[in-house]
Coordinates of C-alpha atoms and ligand atoms in Angstrom, one line a residue:
M148 CA -6.4 -0.5 -18.4
S149 CA -6.6 2.2 -15.5
T150 CA -6.7 5.6 -16.5
R151 CA -5.3 6.7 -13.1
R152 CA -1.7 7.6 -12.4
P153 CA -0.5 4.2 -11.3
I154 CA 1.2 3.8 -7.9
V155 CA 3.7 1.0 -7.1
G156 CA 5.0 0.3 -3.5
G157 CA 7.8 -1.8 -2.5
N158 CA 7.2 -3.1 0.8
W159 CA 10.4 -4.4 2.6
K160 CA 8.5 -5.8 5.5
M161 CA 11.2 -7.1 8.4
N162 CA 13.9 -7.6 5.8
T163 CA 17.6 -6.2 5.2
N164 CA 19.9 -4.8 7.3
L165 CA 21.7 -1.1 7.2
A166 CA 24.1 -2.4 4.7
S167 CA 21.7 -4.1 2.2
A168 CA 19.0 -1.6 2.8
V169 CA 21.2 1.2 1.6
E170 CA 22.5 -1.0 -1.2
L171 CA 19.0 -1.8 -2.4
V172 CA 17.7 1.7 -2.4
E173 CA 20.9 2.7 -4.4
D174 CA 20.0 -0.1 -6.8
V175 CA 16.6 1.1 -7.1
V176 CA 17.7 4.7 -7.6
A177 CA 20.4 3.9 -10.3
Q178 CA 17.9 1.8 -12.4
C179 CA 15.1 4.3 -12.0
Q180 CA 16.3 7.4 -13.9
T181 CA 12.7 8.1 -15.1
C182 CA 10.7 5.5 -13.6
T183 CA 8.5 8.1 -11.9
A184 CA 7.7 9.8 -15.1
G185 CA 4.4 7.9 -15.3
C186 CA 4.1 6.0 -12.0
D187 CA 4.2 7.0 -8.4
V188 CA 6.9 4.8 -6.9
A189 CA 7.4 4.3 -3.0
L190 CA 9.7 2.4 -0.8
F191 CA 8.9 1.1 2.5
P192 CA 12.0 0.1 4.4
P193 CA 12.1 -1.1 8.2
F194 CA 11.8 1.8 10.5
P195 CA 15.3 1.9 11.5
Y196 CA 16.5 2.3 8.0
L197 CA 14.0 5.1 7.0
N198 CA 16.6 7.8 7.5
P199 CA 19.6 6.2 5.6
V200 CA 17.3 5.1 2.8
G201 CA 15.5 8.5 2.7
A202 CA 19.0 10.2 2.5
K203 CA 19.8 8.0 -0.4
L204 CA 16.6 8.9 -2.2
G205 CA 17.5 12.7 -1.5
H206 CA 15.3 14.8 -4.0
H207 CA 14.6 11.7 -6.1
A208 CA 10.8 11.6 -6.8
I209 CA 10.6 8.2 -5.2
L210 CA 8.6 8.4 -2.2
L211 CA 9.7 7.4 1.2
G212 CA 7.3 5.4 2.9
A213 CA 6.6 3.6 6.4
Q214 CA 5.1 0.3 7.2
D215 CA 3.0 1.5 10.2
L216 CA 2.5 4.2 12.6
Y217 CA 0.8 4.7 16.1
H218 CA -2.3 7.1 16.2
E219 CA -1.2 9.1 19.3
P220 CA 1.1 12.2 19.1
N221 CA 3.6 11.4 21.6
G222 CA 3.9 9.9 25.1
A223 CA 4.3 6.7 26.9
F224 CA 3.8 4.3 24.1
T225 CA 6.7 2.2 24.2
G226 CA 8.1 0.8 20.7
E227 CA 5.7 3.0 18.9
V228 CA 6.3 5.5 16.1
S229 CA 4.1 8.7 15.6
A230 CA 3.2 10.5 12.5
E231 CA 5.3 13.5 13.4
M232 CA 8.3 11.4 13.7
L233 CA 7.7 10.0 10.0
I234 CA 7.3 13.5 8.9
D235 CA 10.5 14.6 10.6
L236 CA 12.4 11.8 8.3
D237 CA 10.5 13.2 5.3
V238 CA 8.0 10.1 5.0
E239 CA 5.2 11.0 2.9
I240 CA 3.2 7.7 2.6
V241 CA 2.3 5.1 5.3
L242 CA 0.8 1.7 5.1
V243 CA -2.3 1.3 7.5
G244 CA -3.6 -2.2 8.1
H245 CA -1.3 -4.5 6.2
S246 CA -2.5 -8.1 6.6
E247 CA 0.4 -8.8 8.8
R248 CA -0.5 -6.0 11.0
R249 CA -4.2 -7.4 11.3
H250 CA -3.5 -11.0 11.6
V251 CA -0.1 -11.6 12.9
I252 CA 0.0 -8.4 15.3
G253 CA -3.9 -8.4 15.9
E254 CA -4.9 -4.9 14.8
D255 CA -8.7 -4.3 14.6
D256 CA -10.6 -2.2 12.3
F257 CA -11.3 0.5 15.0
L258 CA -7.5 0.9 15.6
L259 CA -6.7 1.1 11.9
N260 CA -9.3 3.7 11.3
R261 CA -7.5 5.8 14.1
K262 CA -4.3 5.3 12.4
L263 CA -5.8 6.2 9.0
H264 CA -7.0 9.5 10.6
T265 CA -3.9 10.3 12.2
A266 CA -1.9 9.8 9.1
L267 CA -4.3 11.9 6.8
A268 CA -4.4 14.7 9.7
A269 CA -0.5 14.8 9.5
G270 CA -0.4 15.0 5.9
L271 CA 0.8 11.7 5.1
T272 CA -0.7 9.7 2.3
G273 CA -2.3 6.5 3.8
V274 CA -2.5 3.0 2.2
L275 CA -5.3 1.4 3.6
C276 CA -4.7 -2.4 3.2
I277 CA -7.7 -4.8 2.9
G278 CA -8.3 -8.3 2.0
E279 CA -9.8 -11.9 2.8
T280 CA -8.1 -15.0 4.3
M281 CA -8.6 -18.2 2.3
V282 CA -11.0 -19.4 4.8
Q283 CA -13.2 -16.3 4.0
R284 CA -12.8 -16.9 0.4
E285 CA -13.8 -20.3 0.3
A286 CA -16.7 -19.6 2.6
G287 CA -17.9 -17.1 -0.2
Q288 CA -17.1 -13.9 2.1
T289 CA -14.6 -12.1 0.1
Q290 CA -17.0 -9.4 -0.9
Q291 CA -18.3 -9.0 2.5
V292 CA -14.8 -9.0 4.3
T293 CA -13.4 -6.5 1.8
V294 CA -16.3 -4.1 1.8
D295 CA -16.7 -4.4 5.8
Q296 CA -12.8 -3.6 6.1
L297 CA -13.0 -0.7 3.8
R298 CA -16.1 0.9 5.3
A299 CA -14.5 0.5 9.0
G300 CA -11.0 1.8 7.8
L301 CA -12.8 5.0 6.1
E302 CA -15.2 5.7 8.9
Q303 CA -15.4 9.6 9.3
I304 CA -12.8 10.2 6.6
R305 CA -14.2 13.1 4.7
V306 CA -14.3 13.2 0.9
E307 CA -11.8 15.9 0.6
Q308 CA -9.4 13.6 2.6
M309 CA -9.6 10.8 0.2
R310 CA -7.0 12.5 -2.2
Q311 CA -4.7 11.4 0.4
V312 CA -5.7 7.8 0.4
V313 CA -4.7 4.9 -1.7
I314 CA -6.5 1.5 -1.0
A315 CA -4.5 -1.7 -1.3
Y316 CA -6.3 -5.0 -1.9
E317 CA -4.3 -7.9 -0.9
P318 CA -5.9 -11.2 -0.5
V319 CA -4.1 -12.8 2.7
W320 CA -3.8 -16.1 0.9
A321 CA -1.9 -14.7 -1.9
I322 CA 0.8 -12.7 0.3
G323 CA 4.2 -14.2 0.2
T324 CA 2.6 -17.7 -0.8
G325 CA 3.5 -17.6 -4.7
R326 CA -0.1 -17.8 -5.3
T327 CA -1.6 -14.7 -7.1
A328 CA -5.4 -13.8 -7.7
T329 CA -6.3 -14.3 -11.2
P330 CA -6.5 -10.8 -13.0
E331 CA -10.3 -11.5 -13.4
D332 CA -10.7 -12.3 -9.7
A333 CA -8.7 -9.3 -8.7
Q334 CA -10.6 -7.2 -10.8
A335 CA -13.9 -8.3 -9.6
V336 CA -12.8 -7.2 -6.1
H337 CA -11.5 -3.9 -7.2
A338 CA -14.5 -3.2 -9.0
Q339 CA -16.6 -3.8 -5.8
I340 CA -14.3 -1.6 -3.8
R341 CA -14.7 1.3 -6.3
T342 CA -18.6 0.7 -6.3
T343 CA -18.4 1.0 -2.6
L344 CA -16.4 4.1 -2.5
A345 CA -19.0 5.6 -4.8
G346 CA -21.6 4.8 -2.2
L347 CA -19.5 6.1 0.6
Y348 CA -18.6 9.2 -1.2
D349 CA -19.6 10.0 -4.9
E350 CA -18.8 8.8 -8.4
A351 CA -16.0 11.5 -9.1
T352 CA -14.2 10.3 -5.8
A353 CA -14.6 6.6 -6.7
A354 CA -13.2 7.2 -10.1
V355 CA -10.0 8.8 -9.0
T356 CA -9.1 6.8 -5.9
R357 CA -6.2 4.4 -6.9
I358 CA -6.7 0.9 -5.7
Q359 CA -3.4 -1.4 -5.6
Y360 CA -3.3 -4.9 -5.8
G361 CA -0.8 -6.9 -3.9
G362 CA 0.1 -10.7 -3.1
S363 CA 2.9 -12.3 -4.7
V364 CA 3.2 -9.7 -7.6
K365 CA 6.1 -10.4 -9.9
P366 CA 7.6 -9.0 -13.1
S367 CA 5.8 -12.2 -14.8
N368 CA 2.3 -11.6 -13.8
A369 CA 2.1 -7.7 -13.3
A370 CA 1.4 -6.8 -16.7
A371 CA -1.7 -9.0 -17.1
L372 CA -3.0 -7.9 -13.7
Y373 CA -2.5 -4.2 -14.9
Q374 CA -4.4 -4.7 -18.0
Q375 CA -7.6 -4.7 -15.7
P376 CA -9.5 -1.5 -15.6
D377 CA -9.5 -1.0 -11.8
I378 CA -6.2 -2.2 -10.9
D379 CA -4.0 1.0 -10.3
G380 CA -0.8 -0.4 -9.5
F381 CA 0.8 -2.8 -6.9
L382 CA 2.1 -3.3 -3.4
V383 CA 5.1 -5.7 -3.8
G384 CA 6.6 -7.5 -0.9
G385 CA 9.0 -10.1 -2.0
A386 CA 10.0 -9.0 -5.5
S387 CA 10.6 -5.6 -4.0
L388 CA 13.8 -6.9 -2.3
K389 CA 15.3 -7.2 -5.7
A390 CA 15.7 -3.8 -7.5
D391 CA 15.5 -5.1 -11.0
Q392 CA 12.5 -7.2 -10.1
F393 CA 10.8 -4.2 -8.6
L394 CA 11.4 -1.9 -11.5
D395 CA 10.3 -4.4 -14.0
I396 CA 6.8 -4.2 -11.9
V397 CA 6.9 -0.6 -12.1
R398 CA 7.6 -0.5 -15.8
S399 CA 4.5 -2.8 -16.2
T400 CA 2.5 -0.1 -15.6
V401 CA 1.0 2.5 -18.1
G402 CA 3.5 5.3 -19.0
A403 CA 6.3 4.3 -16.9
T404 CA 9.6 4.3 -18.5
A405 CA 12.8 3.7 -16.8
Ligands
LIG285 P1 4.4 -10.5 -1.4 O1 3.8 -9.2 -0.4 O2 4.4 -9.6 -2.7 O3 5.6 -11.1 -0.8 O4 3.2 -11.4 -1.6 C1 2.9 -8.5 -0.8 C2 2.5 -7.7 0.6 O5 2.4 -8.0 1.7 O6 2.4 -6.4 0.5

């Protein structure tokens, strides 16, 4: 079991509307009196609902998160959202390189590295998401792909900036499919990620960096995954749209009582 403070994020993706987003955050807050005592908890609503969701969070310890950002500070970038805009809305944490950004929208490692630099420079925590596709897994490339994405994403990120970085390992084939990596399979990749971090930085940095697992995490599989020594929490999609399920997952991590 992990010795690091766990972190669980709810990635709402392009779901909810204004009314249901507000209702969902109200439900989470109501059911999470003390759920942040032993676990960092973050919600990632769609951009248009950051402000109303943030307003409902108020001074609650739950972190307001964004699903993406753009790396330029401002200017003629139609449709994009800057780090400063996120800071303006009290966002504290941002996803970088979610598999849907990589594989549906087509973002590459170079762009994602620039986004991560921008997020960290602005004082945000960046969640760098990595993971292999099914084709890559079946070709025996899981390790190569995840290590390559990790190295590319962290290019020129300094050791002291790693305090602001969380890694999310999300095998693409497990996202939204109902298929989850076995705890042992996930652990093997998490351990490899930590070894890579030790090589890129040092043992101490690797030991404190949190690595989330994501991909069809549910209340029924979270506890077994969390038993693994290098799984430090979860990035949750579908199950985060139900407050009770999301909080059951939060509670499955050590020290979290709600
Ligand atoms: P899922 O999504 O839990 O619906 O599989 C996870 C994610 O994409 O972060």
